[in-house]
Coordinates of C-alpha atoms and ligand atoms in Angstrom, one line a residue:
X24 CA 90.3 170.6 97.7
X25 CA 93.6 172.1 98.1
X26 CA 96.2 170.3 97.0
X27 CA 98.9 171.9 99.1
X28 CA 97.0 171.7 102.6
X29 CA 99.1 168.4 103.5
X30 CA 100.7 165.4 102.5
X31 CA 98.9 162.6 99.9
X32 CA 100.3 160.1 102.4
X33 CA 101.4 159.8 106.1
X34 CA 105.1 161.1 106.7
X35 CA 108.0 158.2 107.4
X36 CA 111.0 160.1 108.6
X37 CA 113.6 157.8 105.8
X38 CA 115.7 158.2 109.3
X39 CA 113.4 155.6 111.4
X40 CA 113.8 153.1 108.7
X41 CA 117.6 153.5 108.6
X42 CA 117.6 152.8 112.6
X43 CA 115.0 149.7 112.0
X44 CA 118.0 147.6 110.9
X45 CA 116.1 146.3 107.7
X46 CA 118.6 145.3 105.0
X47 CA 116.3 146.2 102.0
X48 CA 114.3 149.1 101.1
X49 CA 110.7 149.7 101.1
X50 CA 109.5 149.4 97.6
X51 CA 108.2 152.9 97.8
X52 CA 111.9 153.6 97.7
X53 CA 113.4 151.8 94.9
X54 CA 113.7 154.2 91.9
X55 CA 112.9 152.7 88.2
X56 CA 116.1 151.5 86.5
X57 CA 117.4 154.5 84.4
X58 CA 117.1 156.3 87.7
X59 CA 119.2 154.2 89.9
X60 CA 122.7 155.5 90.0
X61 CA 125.4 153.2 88.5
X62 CA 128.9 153.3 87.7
X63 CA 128.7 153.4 83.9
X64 CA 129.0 156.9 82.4
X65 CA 129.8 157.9 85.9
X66 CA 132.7 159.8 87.4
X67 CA 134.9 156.3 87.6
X68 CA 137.9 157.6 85.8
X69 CA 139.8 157.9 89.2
X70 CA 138.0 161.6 89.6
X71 CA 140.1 163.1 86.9
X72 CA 136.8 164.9 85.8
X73 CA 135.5 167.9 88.2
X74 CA 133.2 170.6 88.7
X75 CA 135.9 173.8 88.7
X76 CA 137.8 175.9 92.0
X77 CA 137.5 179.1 92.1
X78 CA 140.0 181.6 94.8
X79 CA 137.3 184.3 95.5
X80 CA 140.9 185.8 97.1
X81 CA 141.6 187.1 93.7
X82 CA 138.4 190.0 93.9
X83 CA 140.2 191.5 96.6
X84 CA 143.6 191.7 94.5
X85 CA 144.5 193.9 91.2
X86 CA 142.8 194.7 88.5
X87 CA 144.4 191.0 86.5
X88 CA 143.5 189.3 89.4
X89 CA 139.8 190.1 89.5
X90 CA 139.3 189.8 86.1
X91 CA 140.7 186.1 86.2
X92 CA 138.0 185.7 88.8
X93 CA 135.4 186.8 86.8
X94 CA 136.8 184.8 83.7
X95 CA 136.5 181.4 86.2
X96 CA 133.2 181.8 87.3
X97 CA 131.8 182.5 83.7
X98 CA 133.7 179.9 81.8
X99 CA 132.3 177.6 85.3
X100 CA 128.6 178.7 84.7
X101 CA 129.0 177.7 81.1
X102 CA 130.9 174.6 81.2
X103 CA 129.2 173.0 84.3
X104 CA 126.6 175.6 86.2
X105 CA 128.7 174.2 89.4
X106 CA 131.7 175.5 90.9
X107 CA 133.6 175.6 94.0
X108 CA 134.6 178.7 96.1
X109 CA 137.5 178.7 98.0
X110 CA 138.5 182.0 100.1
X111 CA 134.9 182.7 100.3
X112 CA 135.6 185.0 103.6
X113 CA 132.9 182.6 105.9
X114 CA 134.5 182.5 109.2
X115 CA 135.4 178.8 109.3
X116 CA 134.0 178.5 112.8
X117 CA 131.0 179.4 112.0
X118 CA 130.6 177.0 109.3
X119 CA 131.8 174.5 112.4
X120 CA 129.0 175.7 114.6
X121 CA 126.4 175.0 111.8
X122 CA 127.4 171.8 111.0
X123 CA 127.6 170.9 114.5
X124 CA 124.2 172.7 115.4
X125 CA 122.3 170.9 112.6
X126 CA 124.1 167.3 113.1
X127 CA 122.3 168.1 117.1
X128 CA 119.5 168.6 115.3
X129 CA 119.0 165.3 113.8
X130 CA 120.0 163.3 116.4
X131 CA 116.9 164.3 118.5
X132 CA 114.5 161.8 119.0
X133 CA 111.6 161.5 116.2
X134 CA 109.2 162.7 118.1
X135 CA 110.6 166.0 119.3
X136 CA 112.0 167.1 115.4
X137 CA 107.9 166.2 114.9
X138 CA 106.9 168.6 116.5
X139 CA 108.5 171.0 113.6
X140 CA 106.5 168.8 110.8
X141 CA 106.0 170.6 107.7
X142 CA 103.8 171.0 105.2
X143 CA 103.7 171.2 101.4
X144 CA 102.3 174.8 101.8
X145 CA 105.8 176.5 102.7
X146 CA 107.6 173.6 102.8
X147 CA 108.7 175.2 106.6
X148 CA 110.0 172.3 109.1
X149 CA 111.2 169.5 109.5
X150 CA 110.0 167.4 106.1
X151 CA 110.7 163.7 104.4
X152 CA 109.2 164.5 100.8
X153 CA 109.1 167.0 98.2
X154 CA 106.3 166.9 96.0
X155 CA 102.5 166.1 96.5
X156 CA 102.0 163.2 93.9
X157 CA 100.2 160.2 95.5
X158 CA 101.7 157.2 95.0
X159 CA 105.4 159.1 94.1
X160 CA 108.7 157.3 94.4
X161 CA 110.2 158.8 97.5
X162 CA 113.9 159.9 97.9
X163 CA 116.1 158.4 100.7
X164 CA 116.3 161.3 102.5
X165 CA 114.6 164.0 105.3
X166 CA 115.4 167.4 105.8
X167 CA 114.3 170.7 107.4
X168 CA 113.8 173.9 105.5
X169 CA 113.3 177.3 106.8
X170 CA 113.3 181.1 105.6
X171 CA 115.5 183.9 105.9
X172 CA 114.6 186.9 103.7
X173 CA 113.0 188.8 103.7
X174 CA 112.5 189.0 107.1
X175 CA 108.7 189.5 107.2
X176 CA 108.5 185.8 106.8
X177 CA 111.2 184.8 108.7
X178 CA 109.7 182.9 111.8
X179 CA 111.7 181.9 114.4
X180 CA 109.0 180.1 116.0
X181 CA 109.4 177.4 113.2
X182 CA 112.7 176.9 113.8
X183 CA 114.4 174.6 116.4
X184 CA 115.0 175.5 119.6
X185 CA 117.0 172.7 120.2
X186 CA 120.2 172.2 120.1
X187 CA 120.0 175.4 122.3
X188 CA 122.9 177.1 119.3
X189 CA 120.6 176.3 116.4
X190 CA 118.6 179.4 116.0
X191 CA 121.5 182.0 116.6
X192 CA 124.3 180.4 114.5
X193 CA 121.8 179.6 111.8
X194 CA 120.9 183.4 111.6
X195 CA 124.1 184.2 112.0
X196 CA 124.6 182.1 108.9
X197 CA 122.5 183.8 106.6
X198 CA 123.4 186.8 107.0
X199 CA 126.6 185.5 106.7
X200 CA 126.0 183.4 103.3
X201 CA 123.5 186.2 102.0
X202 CA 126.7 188.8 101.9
X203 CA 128.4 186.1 99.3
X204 CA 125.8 186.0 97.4
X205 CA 125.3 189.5 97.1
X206 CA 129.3 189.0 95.4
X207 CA 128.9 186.0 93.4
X208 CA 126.1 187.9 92.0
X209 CA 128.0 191.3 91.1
X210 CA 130.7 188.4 89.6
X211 CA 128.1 187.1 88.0
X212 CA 127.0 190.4 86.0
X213 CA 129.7 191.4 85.4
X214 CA 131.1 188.9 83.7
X215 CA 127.7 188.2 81.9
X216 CA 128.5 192.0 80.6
X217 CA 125.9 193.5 82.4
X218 CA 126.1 196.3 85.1
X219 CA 127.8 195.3 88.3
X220 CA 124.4 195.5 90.1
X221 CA 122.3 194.4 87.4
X222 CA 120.9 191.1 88.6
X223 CA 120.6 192.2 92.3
X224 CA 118.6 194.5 91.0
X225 CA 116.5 192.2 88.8
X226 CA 116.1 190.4 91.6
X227 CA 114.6 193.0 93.7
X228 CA 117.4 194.9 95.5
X229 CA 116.7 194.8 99.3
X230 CA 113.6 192.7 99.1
X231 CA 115.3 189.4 97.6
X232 CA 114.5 186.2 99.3
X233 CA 116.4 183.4 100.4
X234 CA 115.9 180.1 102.7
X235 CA 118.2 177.5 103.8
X236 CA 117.4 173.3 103.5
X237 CA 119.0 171.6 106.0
X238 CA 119.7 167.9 103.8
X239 CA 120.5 165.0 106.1
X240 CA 120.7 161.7 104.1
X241 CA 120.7 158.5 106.3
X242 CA 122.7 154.7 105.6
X243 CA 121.2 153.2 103.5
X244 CA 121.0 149.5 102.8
X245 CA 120.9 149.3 99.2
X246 CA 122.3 152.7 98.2
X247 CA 122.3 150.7 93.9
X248 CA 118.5 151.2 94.2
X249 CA 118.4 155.0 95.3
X250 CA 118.3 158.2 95.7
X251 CA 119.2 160.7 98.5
X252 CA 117.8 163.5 96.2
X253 CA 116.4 162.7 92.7
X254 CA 117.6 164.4 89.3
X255 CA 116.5 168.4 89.4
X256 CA 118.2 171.7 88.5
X257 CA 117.4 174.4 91.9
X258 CA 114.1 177.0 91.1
X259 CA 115.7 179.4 92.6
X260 CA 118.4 182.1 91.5
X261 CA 121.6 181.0 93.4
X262 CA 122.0 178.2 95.2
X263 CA 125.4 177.8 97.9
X264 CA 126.1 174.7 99.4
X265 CA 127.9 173.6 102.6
X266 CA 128.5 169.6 101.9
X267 CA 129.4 167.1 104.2
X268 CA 132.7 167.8 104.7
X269 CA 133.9 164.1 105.1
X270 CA 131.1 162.1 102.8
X271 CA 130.6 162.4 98.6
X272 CA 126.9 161.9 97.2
X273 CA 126.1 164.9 95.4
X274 CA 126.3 164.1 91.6
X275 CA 126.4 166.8 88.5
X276 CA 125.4 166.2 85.2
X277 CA 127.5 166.4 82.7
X278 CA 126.5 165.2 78.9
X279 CA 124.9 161.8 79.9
X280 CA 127.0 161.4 82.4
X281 CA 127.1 162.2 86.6
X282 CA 129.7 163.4 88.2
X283 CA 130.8 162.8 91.8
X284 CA 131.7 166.4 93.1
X285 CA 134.6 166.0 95.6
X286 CA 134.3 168.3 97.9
X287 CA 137.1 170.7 98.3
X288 CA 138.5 171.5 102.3
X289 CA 136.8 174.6 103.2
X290 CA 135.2 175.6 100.1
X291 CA 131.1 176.2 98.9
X292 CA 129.7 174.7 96.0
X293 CA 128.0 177.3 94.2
X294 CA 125.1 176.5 91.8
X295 CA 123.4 178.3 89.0
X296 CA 119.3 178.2 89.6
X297 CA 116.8 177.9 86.9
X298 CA 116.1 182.2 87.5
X299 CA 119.5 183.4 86.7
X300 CA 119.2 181.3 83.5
X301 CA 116.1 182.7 82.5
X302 CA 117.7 186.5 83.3
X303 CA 120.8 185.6 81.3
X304 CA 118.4 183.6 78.5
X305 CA 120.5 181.0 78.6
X306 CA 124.2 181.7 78.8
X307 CA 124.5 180.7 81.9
X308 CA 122.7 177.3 82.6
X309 CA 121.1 175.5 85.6
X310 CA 122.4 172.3 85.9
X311 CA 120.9 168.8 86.9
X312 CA 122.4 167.7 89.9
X313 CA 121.2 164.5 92.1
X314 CA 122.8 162.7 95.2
X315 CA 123.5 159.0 95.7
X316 CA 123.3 157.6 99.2
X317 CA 125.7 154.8 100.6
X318 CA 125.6 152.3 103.2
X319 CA 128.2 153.3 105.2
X320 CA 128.2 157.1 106.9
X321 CA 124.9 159.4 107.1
X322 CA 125.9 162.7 105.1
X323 CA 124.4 166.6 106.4
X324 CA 124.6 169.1 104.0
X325 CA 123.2 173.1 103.8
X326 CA 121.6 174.2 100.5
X327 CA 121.4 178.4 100.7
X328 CA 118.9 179.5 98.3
X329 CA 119.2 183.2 97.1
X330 CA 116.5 184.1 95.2
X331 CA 114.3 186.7 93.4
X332 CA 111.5 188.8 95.3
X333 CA 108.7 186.6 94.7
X334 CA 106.2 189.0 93.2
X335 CA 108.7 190.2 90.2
X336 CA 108.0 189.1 86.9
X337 CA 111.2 187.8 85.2
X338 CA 112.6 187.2 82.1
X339 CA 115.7 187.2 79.8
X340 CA 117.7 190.6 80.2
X341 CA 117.5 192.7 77.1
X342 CA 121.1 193.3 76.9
X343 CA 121.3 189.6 76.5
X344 CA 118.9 189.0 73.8
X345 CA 120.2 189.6 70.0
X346 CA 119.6 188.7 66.8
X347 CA 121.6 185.4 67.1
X348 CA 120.0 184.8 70.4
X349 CA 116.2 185.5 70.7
X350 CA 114.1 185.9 73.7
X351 CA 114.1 182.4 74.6
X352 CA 112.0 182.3 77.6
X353 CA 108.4 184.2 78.8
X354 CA 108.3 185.9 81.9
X355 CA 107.4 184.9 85.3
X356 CA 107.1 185.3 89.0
X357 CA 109.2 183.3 91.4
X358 CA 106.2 182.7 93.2
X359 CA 104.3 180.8 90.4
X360 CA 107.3 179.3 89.2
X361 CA 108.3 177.6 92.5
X362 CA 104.7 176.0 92.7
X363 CA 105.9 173.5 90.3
X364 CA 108.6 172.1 92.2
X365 CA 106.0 172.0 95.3
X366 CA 103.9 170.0 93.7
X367 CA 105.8 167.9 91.7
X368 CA 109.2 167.0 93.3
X369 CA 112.1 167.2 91.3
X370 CA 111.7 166.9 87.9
X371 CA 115.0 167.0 86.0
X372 CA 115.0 170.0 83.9
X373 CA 111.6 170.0 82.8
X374 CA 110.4 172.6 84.5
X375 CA 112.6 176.0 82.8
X376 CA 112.4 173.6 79.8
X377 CA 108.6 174.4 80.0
X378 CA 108.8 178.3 80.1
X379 CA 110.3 178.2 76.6
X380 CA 109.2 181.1 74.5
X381 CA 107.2 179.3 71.2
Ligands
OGA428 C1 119.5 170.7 97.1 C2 120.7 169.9 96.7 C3 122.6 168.6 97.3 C4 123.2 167.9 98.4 O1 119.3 170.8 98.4 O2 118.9 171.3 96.3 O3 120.9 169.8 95.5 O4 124.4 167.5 98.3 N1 121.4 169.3 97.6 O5 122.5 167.7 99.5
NI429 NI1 119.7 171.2 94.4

């Protein structure tokens, strides 16, 4: 049998229990203790501790001013594999319309956002799990995830029709979010000390891929025992995120500790994927991120993944391996790499732990 022809278990949307007006969770729901976020060795120091800003505004000024840049985002991909951009050059209203297009989205009925259902095959739809492992501690959380690039896959069909905005201002989006990436990754390079093109190249050129996942994470009634999103670091290359521009939830890792990211007005949250630190064999770091839920306000967020041509094997750029620093991981195609996550779920870091070279 094929594992990834459907679901080990029938689909609850985590939004119809949040409108049932229970006050506990379903057990299937409660994560094991050392999972369940908690204020110790959390952010609580009055947010004094924070993933870095970054003024893309400076790549369009002098010579100083664009090194500076470059300087940010490497000592940001080191430090915390997080920053935030601000002066990204994303008209504002558009980022408006998608918020407002997707927030429509979810408040259809349940049965009409069913008829989008996905499956763990391409993950394309409307979904409530990641991960095919019977019996798996769910997150408190649904979303719907769709493709972009390259644009033999992208399928309008499985997209909503409804609100009627959603399908124009979404692609309107990509392209949109996909010309940022193309800069953060010339940044990137660059300040990695490689060519200016080097990692869109590694990446395929023209032929990258990327898809969008539409996260929207529902009240819930005991937020101590949960998770919107469990513990993992993003497959992918690059990942840019629109959060919820009034609610916090999205957690980093840093040491043994989580730290709440407050969102910045206006700004993206970039992230570092597990593929760009395989290509830079190491120096640049995927980090473990997670999000917490609460009782109070549901939270929407967009998570743009820019990633590798899926047929490219891929490993640690020669430039970057040395005597000091050896080849540290094998080679391997986004394609089989992302099959992991499918099946699984998140898994922390495990995954790009287990490509390690012996
Ligand atoms: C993701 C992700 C964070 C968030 O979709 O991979 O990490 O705040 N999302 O929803
Ligand atoms: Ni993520």
């Amino acid at each position: 049998m094929d594992l990834l022809n459907d679901w080990p278990e029938p689909i609850v949307p985590v939004q119809l229990l949040a409108e049932s007006g229970s006050n506990v969770v379903p057990d299937r729901y409660v994560k094991p203790p050392s999972q369940r976020p908690s204020l110790l060795g959390g952010d609580d120091d009055g947010g004094h501790t924070s993933i870095p800003v970054v003024d893309f505004a400076g790549l369009t000024k002098g010579v100083a001013e664009c090194r500076a840049t470059m300087r940010a985002v490497s000592d940001a991909c080191r430090e915390w594999g997080f920053f935030q951009v601000v002066n990204h050059g994303v008209s504002l209203e558009l980022v408006a319309g998608m918020r407002q297009a997707w927030r429509g989205f979810f408040d259809l009925p349940v049965e009409e956002k069913r008829k989008l259902a996905n499956s763990p095959r391409t993950y394309e739809g409307y979904g409530s799990r990641l991960g095919v492992e019977k019996g798996a501690i769910l997150d408190w959380g649904d979303y719907f995830f769709l493709h972009l690039l390259p644009t033999c896959v992208k399928d309008y069909n499985k997209w909503p029709s409804l609100p009627t905005s959603c399908r124009e201002v979404t692609e309107e989006y990509g392209k949109e979010l996909a010309k940022l990436c193309e800069t953060v990754m010339k940044v990137m390079s660059m300040s990695l000390g490689l060519d200016v093109g080097f990692l869109q190249k590694a990446f395929g050129g023209d032929d990258v891929g990327a898809c969008m996942r539409v996260n929207f994470y529902p009240k819930c009634p005991q937020p101590d025992l949960t998770l919107g999103l469990s513990a993992h670091s993003d497959p992918g290359g690059l990942t840019v995120l629109l959060a919820d521009d009034r609610v916090k939830g999205l957690q980093v890792r840093k040491g043994n500790a989580w730290v709440t990211v407050q969102p910045v007005p206006n700004a993206f949250i970039v992230n570092v994927g597990d593929q760009i630190q395989v290509l830079s064999n190491a120096n640049y770091k995927s980090v473990e991120h997670r999000v917490i839920t609460n009782a109070a306000e549901e939270r929407l967020s967009v998570a743009f993944f820019y990633n590798p041509r899926s047929d490219l094997l891929l490993g640690p750029a020669r430039e970057l391996v040395t005597e000091e620093r050896p080849q540290l991981y094998e080679p391997m195609t986004f394609s089989e790499y992302r099959l992991y996550i499918r099946k699984k779920g998140p898994q922390g870091k495990a995954q790009v732990e287990s490509l390690k070279a012996m």
